[in-house]
mmCIF file of C-alpha atoms in Angstrom:
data_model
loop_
_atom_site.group_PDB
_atom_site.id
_atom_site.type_symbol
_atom_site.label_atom_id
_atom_site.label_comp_id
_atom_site.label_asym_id
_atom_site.label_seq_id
_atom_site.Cartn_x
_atom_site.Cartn_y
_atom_site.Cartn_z
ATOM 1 C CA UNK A 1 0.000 0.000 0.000
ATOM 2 C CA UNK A 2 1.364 3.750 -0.514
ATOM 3 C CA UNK A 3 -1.124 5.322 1.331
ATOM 4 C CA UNK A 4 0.755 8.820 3.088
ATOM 5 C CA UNK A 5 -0.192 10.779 5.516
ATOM 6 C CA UNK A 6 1.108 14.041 6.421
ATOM 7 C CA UNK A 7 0.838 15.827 9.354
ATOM 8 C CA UNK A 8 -0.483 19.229 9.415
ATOM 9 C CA UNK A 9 -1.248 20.775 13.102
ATOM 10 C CA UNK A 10 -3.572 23.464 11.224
ATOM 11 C CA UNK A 11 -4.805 20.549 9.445
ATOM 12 C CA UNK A 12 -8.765 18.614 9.263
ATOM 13 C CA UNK A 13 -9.281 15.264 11.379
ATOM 14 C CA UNK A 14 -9.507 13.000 9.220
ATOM 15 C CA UNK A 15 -12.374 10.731 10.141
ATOM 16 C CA UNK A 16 -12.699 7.422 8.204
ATOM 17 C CA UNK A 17 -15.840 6.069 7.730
ATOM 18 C CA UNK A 18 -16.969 9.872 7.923
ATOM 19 C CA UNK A 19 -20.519 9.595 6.532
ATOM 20 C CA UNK A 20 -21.854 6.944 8.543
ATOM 21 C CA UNK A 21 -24.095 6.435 11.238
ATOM 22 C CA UNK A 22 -21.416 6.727 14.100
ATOM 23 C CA UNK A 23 -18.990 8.837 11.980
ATOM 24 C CA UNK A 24 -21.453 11.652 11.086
ATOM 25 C CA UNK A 25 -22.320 11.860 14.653
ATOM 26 C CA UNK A 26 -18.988 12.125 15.437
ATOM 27 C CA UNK A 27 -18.308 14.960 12.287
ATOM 28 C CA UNK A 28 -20.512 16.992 13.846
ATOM 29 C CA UNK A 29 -18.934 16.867 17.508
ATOM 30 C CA UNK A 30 -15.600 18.329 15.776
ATOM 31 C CA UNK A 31 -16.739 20.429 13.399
ATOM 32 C CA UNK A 32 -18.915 21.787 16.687
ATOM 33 C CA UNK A 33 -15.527 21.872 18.538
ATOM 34 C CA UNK A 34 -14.346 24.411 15.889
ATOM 35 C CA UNK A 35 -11.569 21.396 14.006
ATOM 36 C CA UNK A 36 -12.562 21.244 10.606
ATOM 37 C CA UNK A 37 -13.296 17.867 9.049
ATOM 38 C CA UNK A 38 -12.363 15.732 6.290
ATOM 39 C CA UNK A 39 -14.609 12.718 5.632
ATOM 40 C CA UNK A 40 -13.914 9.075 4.071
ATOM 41 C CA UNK A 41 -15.416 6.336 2.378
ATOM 42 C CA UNK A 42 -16.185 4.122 -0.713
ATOM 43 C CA UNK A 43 -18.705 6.369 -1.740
ATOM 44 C CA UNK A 44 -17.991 10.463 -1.223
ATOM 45 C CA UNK A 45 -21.062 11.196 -3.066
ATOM 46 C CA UNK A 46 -22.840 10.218 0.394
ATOM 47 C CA UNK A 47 -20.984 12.377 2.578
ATOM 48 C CA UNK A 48 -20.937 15.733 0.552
ATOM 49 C CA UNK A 49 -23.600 17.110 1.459
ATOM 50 C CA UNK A 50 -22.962 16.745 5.122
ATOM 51 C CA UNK A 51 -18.959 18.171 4.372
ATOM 52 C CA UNK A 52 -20.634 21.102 2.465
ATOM 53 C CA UNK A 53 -22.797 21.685 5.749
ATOM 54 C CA UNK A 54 -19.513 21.177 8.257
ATOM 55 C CA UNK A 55 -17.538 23.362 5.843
ATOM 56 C CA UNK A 56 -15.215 20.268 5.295
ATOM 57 C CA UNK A 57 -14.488 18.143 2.510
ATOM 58 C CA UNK A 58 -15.371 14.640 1.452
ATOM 59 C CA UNK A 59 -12.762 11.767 -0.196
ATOM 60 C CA UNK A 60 -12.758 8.428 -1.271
ATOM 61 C CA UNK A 61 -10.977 6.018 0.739
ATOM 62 C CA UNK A 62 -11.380 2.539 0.020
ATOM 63 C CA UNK A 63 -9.773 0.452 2.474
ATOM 64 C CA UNK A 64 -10.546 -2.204 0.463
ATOM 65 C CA UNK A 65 -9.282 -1.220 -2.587
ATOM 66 C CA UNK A 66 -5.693 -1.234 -3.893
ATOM 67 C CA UNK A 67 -5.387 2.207 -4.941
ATOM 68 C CA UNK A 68 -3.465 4.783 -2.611
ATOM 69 C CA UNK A 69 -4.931 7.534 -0.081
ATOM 70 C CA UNK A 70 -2.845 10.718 0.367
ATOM 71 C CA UNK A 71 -3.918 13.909 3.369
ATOM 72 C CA UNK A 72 -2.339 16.149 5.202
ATOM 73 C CA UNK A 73 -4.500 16.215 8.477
ATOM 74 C CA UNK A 74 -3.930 17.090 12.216
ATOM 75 C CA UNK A 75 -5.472 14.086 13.576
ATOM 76 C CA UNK A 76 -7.621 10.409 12.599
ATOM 77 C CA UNK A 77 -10.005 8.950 13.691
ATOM 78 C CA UNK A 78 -11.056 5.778 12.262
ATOM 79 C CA UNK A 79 -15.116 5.015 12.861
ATOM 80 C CA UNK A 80 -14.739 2.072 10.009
ATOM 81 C CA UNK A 81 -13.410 -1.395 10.383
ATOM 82 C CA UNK A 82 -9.478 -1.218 9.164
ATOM 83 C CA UNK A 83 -9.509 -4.738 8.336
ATOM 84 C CA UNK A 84 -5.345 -4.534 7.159
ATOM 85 C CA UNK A 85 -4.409 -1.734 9.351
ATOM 86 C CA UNK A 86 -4.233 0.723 6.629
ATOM 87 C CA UNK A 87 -4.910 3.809 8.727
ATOM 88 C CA UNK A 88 -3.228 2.580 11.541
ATOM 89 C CA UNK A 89 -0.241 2.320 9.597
ATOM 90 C CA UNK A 90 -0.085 5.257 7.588
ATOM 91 C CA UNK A 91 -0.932 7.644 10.872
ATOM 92 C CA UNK A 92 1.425 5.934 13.081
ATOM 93 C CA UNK A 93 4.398 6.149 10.435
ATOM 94 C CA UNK A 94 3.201 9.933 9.568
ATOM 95 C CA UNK A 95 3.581 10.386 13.112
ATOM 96 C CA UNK A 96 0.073 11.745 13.653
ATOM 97 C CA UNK A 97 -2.407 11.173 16.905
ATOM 98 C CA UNK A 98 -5.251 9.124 16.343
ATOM 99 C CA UNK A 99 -8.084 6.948 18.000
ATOM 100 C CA UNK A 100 -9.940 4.188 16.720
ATOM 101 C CA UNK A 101 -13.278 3.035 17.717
ATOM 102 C CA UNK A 102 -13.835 -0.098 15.222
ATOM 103 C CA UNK A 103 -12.058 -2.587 16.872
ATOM 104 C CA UNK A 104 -12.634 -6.395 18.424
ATOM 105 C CA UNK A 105 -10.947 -7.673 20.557
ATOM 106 C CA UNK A 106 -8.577 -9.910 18.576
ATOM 107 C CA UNK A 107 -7.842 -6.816 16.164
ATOM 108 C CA UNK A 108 -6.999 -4.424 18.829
ATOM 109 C CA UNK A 109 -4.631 -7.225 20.179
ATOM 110 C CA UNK A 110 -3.024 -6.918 16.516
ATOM 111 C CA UNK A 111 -2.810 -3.563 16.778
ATOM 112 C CA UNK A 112 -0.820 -2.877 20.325
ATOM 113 C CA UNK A 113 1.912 -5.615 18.349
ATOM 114 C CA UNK A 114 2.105 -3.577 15.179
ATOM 115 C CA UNK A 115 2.072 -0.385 17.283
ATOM 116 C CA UNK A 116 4.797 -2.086 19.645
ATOM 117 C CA UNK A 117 7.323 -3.080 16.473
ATOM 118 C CA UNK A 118 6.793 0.529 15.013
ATOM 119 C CA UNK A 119 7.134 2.782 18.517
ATOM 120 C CA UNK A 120 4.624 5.453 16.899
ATOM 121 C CA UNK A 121 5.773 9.387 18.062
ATOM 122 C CA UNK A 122 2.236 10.168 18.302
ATOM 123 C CA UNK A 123 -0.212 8.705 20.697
ATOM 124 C CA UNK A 124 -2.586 6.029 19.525
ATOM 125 C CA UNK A 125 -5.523 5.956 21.597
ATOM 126 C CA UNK A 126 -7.503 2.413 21.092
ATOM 127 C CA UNK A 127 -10.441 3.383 21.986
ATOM 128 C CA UNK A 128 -13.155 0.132 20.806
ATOM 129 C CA UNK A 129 -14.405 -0.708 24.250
ATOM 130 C CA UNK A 130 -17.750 -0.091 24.193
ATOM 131 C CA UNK A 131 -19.312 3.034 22.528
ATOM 132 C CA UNK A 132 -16.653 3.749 21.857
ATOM 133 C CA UNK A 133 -14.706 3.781 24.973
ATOM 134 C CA UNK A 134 -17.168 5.876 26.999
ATOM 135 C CA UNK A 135 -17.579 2.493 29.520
ATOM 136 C CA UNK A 136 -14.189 2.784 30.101
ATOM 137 C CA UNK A 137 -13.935 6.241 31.478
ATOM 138 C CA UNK A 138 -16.885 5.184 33.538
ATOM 139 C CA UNK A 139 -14.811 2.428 35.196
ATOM 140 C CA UNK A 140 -11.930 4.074 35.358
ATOM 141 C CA UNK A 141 -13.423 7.619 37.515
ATOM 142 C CA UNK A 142 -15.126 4.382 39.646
ATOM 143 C CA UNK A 143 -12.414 3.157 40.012
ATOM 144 C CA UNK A 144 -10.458 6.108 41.035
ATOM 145 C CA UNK A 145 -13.132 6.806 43.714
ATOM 146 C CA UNK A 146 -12.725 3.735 45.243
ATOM 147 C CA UNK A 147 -8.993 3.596 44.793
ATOM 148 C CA UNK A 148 -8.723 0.269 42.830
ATOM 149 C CA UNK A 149 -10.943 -2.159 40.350
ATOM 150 C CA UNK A 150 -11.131 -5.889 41.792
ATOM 151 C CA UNK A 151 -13.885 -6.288 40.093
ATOM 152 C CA UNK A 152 -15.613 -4.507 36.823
ATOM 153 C CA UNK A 153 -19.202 -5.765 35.620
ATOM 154 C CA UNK A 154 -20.533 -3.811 32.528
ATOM 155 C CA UNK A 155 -24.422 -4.662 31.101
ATOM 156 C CA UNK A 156 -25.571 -2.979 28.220
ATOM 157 C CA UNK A 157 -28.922 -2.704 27.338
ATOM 158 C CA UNK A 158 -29.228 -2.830 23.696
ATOM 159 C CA UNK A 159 -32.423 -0.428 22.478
ATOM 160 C CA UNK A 160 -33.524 -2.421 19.302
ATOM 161 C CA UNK A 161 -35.131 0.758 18.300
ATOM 162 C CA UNK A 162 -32.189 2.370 18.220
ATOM 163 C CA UNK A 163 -29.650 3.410 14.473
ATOM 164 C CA UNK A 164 -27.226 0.974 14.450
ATOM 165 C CA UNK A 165 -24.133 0.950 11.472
ATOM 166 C CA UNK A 166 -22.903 -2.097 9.054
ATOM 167 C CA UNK A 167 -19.986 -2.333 11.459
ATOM 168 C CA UNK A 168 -21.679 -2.631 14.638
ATOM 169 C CA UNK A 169 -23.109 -6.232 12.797
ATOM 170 C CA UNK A 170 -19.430 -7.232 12.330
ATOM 171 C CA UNK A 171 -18.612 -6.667 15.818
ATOM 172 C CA UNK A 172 -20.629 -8.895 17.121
ATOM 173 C CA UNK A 173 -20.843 -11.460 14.088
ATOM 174 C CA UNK A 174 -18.575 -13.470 16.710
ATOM 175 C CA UNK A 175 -21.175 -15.161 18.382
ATOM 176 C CA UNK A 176 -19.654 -18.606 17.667
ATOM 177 C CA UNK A 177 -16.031 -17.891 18.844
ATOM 178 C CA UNK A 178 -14.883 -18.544 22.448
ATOM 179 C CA UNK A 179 -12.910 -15.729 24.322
ATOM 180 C CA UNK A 180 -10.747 -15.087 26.633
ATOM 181 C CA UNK A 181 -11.434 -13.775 30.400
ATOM 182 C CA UNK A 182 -10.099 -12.785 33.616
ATOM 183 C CA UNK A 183 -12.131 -13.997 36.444
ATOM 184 C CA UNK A 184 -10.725 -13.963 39.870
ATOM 185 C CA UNK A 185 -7.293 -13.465 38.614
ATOM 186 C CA UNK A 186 -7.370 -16.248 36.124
ATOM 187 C CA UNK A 187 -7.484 -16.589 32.261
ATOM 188 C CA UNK A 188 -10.316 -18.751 30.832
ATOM 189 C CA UNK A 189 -12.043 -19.167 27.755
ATOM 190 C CA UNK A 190 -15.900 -18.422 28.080
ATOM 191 C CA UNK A 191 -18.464 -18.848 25.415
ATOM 192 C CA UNK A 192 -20.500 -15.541 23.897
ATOM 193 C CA UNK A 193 -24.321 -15.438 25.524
ATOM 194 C CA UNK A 194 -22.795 -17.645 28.433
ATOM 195 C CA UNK A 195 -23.560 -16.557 32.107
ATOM 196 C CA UNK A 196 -26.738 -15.082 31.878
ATOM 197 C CA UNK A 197 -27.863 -13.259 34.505
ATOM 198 C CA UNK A 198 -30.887 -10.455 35.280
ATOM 199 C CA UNK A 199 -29.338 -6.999 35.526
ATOM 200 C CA UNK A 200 -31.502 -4.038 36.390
ATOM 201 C CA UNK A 201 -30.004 -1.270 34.462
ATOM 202 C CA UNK A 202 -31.987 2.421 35.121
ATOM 203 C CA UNK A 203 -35.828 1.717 35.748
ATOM 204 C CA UNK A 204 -35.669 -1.825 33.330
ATOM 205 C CA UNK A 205 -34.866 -5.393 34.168
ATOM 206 C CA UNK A 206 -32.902 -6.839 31.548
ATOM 207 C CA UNK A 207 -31.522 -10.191 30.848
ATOM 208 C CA UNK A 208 -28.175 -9.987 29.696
ATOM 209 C CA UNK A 209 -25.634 -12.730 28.929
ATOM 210 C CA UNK A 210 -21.373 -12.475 27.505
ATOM 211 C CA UNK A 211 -20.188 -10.973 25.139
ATOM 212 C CA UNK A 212 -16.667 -10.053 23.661
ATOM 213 C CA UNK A 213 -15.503 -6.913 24.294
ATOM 214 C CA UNK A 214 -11.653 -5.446 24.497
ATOM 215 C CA UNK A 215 -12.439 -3.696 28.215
ATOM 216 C CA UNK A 216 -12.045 -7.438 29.136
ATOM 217 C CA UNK A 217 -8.864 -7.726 28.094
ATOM 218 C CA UNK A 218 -7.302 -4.210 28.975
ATOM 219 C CA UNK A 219 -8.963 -3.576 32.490
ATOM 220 C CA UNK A 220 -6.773 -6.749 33.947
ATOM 221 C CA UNK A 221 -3.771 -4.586 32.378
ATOM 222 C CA UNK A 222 -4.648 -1.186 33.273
ATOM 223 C CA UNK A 223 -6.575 -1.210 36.328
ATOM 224 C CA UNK A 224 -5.369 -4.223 37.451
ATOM 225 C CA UNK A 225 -8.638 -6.034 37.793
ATOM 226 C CA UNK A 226 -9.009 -9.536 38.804
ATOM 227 C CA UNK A 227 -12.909 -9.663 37.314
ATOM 228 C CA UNK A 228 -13.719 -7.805 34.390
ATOM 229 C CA UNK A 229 -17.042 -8.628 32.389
ATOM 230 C CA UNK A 230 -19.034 -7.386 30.021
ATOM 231 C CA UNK A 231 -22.587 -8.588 28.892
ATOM 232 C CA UNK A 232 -25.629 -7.764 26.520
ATOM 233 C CA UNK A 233 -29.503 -7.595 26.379
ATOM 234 C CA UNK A 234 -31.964 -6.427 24.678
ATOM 235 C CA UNK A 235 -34.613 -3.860 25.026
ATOM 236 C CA UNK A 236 -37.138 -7.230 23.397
ATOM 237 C CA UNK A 237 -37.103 -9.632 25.939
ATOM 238 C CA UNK A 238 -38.368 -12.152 23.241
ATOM 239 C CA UNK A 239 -35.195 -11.095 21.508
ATOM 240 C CA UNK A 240 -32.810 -11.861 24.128
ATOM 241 C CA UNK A 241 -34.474 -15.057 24.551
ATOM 242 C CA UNK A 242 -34.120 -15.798 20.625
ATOM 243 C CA UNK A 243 -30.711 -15.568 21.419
ATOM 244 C CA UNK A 244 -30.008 -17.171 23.700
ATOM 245 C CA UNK A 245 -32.045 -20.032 22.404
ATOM 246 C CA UNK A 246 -30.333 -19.725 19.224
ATOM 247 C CA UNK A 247 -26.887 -19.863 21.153
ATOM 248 C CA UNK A 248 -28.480 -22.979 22.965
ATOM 249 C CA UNK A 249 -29.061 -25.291 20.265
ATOM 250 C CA UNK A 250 -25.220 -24.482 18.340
ATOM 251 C CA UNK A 251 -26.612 -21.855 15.842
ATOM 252 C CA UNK A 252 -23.732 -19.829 15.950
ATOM 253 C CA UNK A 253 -20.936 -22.506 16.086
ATOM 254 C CA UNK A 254 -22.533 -24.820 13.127
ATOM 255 C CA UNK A 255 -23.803 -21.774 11.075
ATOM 256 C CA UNK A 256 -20.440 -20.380 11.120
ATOM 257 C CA UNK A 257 -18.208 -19.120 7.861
ATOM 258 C CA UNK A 258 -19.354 -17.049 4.637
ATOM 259 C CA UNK A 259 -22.594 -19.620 3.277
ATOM 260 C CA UNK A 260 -24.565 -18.396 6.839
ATOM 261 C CA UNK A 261 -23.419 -15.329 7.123
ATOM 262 C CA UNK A 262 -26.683 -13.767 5.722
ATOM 263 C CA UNK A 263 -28.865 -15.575 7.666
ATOM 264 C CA UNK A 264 -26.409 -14.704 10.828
ATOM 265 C CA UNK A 265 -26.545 -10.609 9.723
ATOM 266 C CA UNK A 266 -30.350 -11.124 9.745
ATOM 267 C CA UNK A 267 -30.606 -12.413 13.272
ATOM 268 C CA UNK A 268 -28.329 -9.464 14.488
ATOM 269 C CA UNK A 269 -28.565 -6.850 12.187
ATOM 270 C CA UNK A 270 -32.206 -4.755 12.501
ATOM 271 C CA UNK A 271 -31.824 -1.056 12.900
ATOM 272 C CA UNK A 272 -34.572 1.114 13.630
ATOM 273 C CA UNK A 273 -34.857 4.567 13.753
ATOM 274 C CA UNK A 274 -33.433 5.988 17.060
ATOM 275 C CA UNK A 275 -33.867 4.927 20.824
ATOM 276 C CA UNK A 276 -32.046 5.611 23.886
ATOM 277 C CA UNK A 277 -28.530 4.002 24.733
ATOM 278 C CA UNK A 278 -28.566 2.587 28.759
ATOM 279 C CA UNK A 279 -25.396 0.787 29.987
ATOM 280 C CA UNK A 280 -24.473 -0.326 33.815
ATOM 281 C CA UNK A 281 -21.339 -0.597 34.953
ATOM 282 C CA UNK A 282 -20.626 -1.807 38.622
ATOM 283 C CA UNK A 283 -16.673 -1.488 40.057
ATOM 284 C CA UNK A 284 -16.198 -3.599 43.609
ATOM 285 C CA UNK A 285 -12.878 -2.794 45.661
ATOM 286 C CA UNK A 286 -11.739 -3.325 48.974
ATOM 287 C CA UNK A 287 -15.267 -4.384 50.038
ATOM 288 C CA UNK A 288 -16.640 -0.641 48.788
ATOM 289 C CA UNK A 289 -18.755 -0.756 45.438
ATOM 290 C CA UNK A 290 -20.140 1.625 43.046
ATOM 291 C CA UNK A 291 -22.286 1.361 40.624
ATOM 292 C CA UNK A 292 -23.105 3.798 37.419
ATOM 293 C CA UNK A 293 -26.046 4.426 34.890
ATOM 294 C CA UNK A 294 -24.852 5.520 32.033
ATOM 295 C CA UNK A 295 -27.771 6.838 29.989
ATOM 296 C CA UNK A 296 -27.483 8.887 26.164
ATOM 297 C CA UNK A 297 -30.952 10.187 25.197
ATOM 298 C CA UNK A 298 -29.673 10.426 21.371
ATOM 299 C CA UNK A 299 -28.518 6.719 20.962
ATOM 300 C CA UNK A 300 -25.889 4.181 20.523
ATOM 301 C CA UNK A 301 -24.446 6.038 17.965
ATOM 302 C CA UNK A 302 -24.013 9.273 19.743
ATOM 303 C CA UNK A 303 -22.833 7.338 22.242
ATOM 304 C CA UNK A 304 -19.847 5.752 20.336
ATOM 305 C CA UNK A 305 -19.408 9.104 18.549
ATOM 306 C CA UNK A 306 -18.966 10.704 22.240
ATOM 307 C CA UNK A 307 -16.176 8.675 23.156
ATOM 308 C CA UNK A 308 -14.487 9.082 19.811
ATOM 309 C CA UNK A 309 -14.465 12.554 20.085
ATOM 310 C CA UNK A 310 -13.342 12.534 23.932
ATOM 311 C CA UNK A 311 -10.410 10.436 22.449
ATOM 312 C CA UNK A 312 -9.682 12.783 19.797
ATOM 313 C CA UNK A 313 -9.321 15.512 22.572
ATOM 314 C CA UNK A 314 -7.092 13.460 24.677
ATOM 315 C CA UNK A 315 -4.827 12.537 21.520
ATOM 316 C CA UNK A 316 -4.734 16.230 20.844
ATOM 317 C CA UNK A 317 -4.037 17.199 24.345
ATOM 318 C CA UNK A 318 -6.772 19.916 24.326
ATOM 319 C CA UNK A 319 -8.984 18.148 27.113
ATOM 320 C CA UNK A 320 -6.974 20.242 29.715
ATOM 321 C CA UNK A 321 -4.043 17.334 30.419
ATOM 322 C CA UNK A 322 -1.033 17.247 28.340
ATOM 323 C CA UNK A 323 -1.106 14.177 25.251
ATOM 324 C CA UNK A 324 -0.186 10.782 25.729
ATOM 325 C CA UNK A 325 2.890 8.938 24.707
ATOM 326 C CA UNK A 326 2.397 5.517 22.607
ATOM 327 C CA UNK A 327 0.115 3.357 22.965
ATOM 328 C CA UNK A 328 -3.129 4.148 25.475
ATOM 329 C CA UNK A 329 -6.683 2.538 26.118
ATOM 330 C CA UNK A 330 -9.306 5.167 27.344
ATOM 331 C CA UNK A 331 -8.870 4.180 30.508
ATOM 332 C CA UNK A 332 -5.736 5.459 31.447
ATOM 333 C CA UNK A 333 -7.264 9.202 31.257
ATOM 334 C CA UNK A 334 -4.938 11.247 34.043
ATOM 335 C CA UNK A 335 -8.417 12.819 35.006
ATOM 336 C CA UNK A 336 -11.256 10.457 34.811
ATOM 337 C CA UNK A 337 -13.751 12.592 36.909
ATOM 338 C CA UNK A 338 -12.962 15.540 33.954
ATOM 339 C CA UNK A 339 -14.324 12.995 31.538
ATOM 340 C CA UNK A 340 -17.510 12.348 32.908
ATOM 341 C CA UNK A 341 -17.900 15.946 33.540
ATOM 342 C CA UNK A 342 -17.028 16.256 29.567
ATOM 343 C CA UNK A 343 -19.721 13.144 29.084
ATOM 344 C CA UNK A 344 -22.403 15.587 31.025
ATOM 345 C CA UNK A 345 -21.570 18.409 28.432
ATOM 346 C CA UNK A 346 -22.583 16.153 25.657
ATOM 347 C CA UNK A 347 -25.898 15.393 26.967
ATOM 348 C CA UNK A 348 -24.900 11.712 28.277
ATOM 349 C CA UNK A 349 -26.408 11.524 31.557
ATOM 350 C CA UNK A 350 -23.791 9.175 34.568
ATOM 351 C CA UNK A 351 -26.070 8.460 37.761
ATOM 352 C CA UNK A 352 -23.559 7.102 40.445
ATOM 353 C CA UNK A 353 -24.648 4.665 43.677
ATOM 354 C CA UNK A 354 -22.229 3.709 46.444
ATOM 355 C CA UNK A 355 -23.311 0.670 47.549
ATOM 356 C CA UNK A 356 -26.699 1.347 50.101
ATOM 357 C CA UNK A 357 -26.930 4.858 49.446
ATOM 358 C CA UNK A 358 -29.172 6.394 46.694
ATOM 359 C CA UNK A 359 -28.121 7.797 43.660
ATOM 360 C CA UNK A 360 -26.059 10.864 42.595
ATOM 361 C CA UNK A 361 -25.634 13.073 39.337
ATOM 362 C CA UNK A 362 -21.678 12.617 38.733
ATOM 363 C CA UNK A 363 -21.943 15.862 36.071
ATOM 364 C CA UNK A 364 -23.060 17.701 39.301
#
């Protein structure tokens, strides 16, 4: 590939994957934050009229395709799956920050090696926890409360109503794959929609059951947690029990590989036209707990596009704390409680509860 970047501190973030459901939430964010923007994808003829509105500009980038991708740009931020590590390349050896948001577990593992052999001058924030590393933050301000993480429990409550991009299917097209856990201090493999459990997250009950996600494998490493896990419902119960029925009888192991895959994207795949994102995350330490509501009025999407642009901040070192060096995971903000006041200013609503005492509004 001779894709080359150049970078250009006066320069647009380049966001990848620009026009689509979670990166045109997330154009707006820094176009609103007064960085101009310049948009990627197959098709540019989708995302003009939203540059033209953003004052920014719209190119194709085919990460797919053979043929080469030149920019001179301040920052990137890829919202699109970089299946060969295309933009992760060409920013790291342009030496320009960037956070990505698009990444499994297994591919974010690729990345910290590739990032590791090439010692990138500019920070790489891997941001794909979920939406988009905003859970993270969550933990980690938790976390700092309590001062230390035994134990992290995330459930997400999935609004089926809700917009939902092409990539979000791929993400969790990995229904059939074991993963890898840390459960009191040890490394196991656990199978997805294993471990159900019912989770009241905000006002609903919801069934939720495993899923892969990388905060599983980075909390262990960063906030030294000896239980991290993360698991999924629905906003249909009779969806979450299609699941798990589904996941009951082998569905996802035997109707694995290309010649299912439509029938798999079916199951998953069923946006609708906007509902409200809900996640839970509870951090245990020292026999103190706390336990969060994270709740985003204007979706999943928003969500996502929240913590991508909180990442792009920290990469940039205009959140207030000076950049990071190498490698990071959202996580390791400095100044977690800043980032859920940041959260606050973006309309995402964080209740907090210590453990037998009633809620509190972290923004106030």
């Amino acid at each position: 590939m001779a894709d080359e970047l150049t970078l250009d501190p006066t320069g647009p973030v380049l966001i990848t994957g620009g026009y689509g459901t979670v990166g045109t939430e997330l154009a707006r964010l820094t176009a609103e934050g007064g960085m101009p923007v310049l948009l990627t994808g197959r098709t540019p003829e989708r995302g003009r009229a939203l540059a033209e509105e953003l004052g920014g500009e719209a190119r194709a980038w085919d990460l797919s395709s053979p043929a080469p991708f030149r920019a001179s740009v301040r920052a990137v931020v890829s919202a699109v799956n970089d299946p060969d590590d295309r933009v992760l390349r060409a920013a790291m050896s342009a030496g320009i920050p960037q956070v990505d948001v698009t990444r499994w577990t297994a591919r974010l593992q690729r990345a910290v090696t590739l990032a590791a052999l090439a010692r990138p001058t500019a920070p790489v924030l891997l941001s794909s926890a979920w939406m988009g590393g905003v859970t993270s933050l969550v933990a980690a301000a938790l976390a700092r409360a309590l001062g230390g993480a035994e134990r992290v429990e995330t459930a997400v409550r999935w609004d089926m109503a809700d917009r939902a991009g092409a990539d979000s299917v791929d993400f969790m097209d990995r229904l059939g794959i074991d993963f890898e856990v840390v459960e009191d201090g040890r490394r196991r493999l656990t199978t997805p929609l294993s471990g159900s459990r019912t989770v009241r997250i905000g006002a609903d009950p919801v069934r939720v059951a495993r899923m892969d996600t990388p905060e599983q494998y980075t909390f262990p490493l960063t906030l030294g947690t000896a239980t991290a896990a993360t698991r999924i419902g629905f906003s249909s119960p009779a969806a979450t029990r299609m699941l798990l029925a589904l996941r009951g009888v082998g569905f996802f192991r035997w109707a694995d590989g290309e010649r299912w895959a439509s029938t798999r994207r079916a199951v998953l795949y069923s946006p609708g036209e906007g509902g409200t994102a809900r996640l839970r995350i509870d951090v245990s330490h020292a026999g103190a707990a706390r336990t969060a509501t994270v709740t985003d009025p204007a979706g999943q999407s928003h969500l996502t596009a929240v913590g991508g642009y909180l990442g792009l901040l920290r990469v940039l070192g205009a959140d207030g704390v000076p950049a990071p060096e190498g490698v990071v995971f959202p996580e390791q903000h400095p100044d977690p409680s800043a980032a859920l006041r940041a959260l606050a200013d973006l309309g995402v609503l964080v209740d907090v509860e210590r453990a037998g005492a009633p809620a509190e509004r972290a923004a106030s």
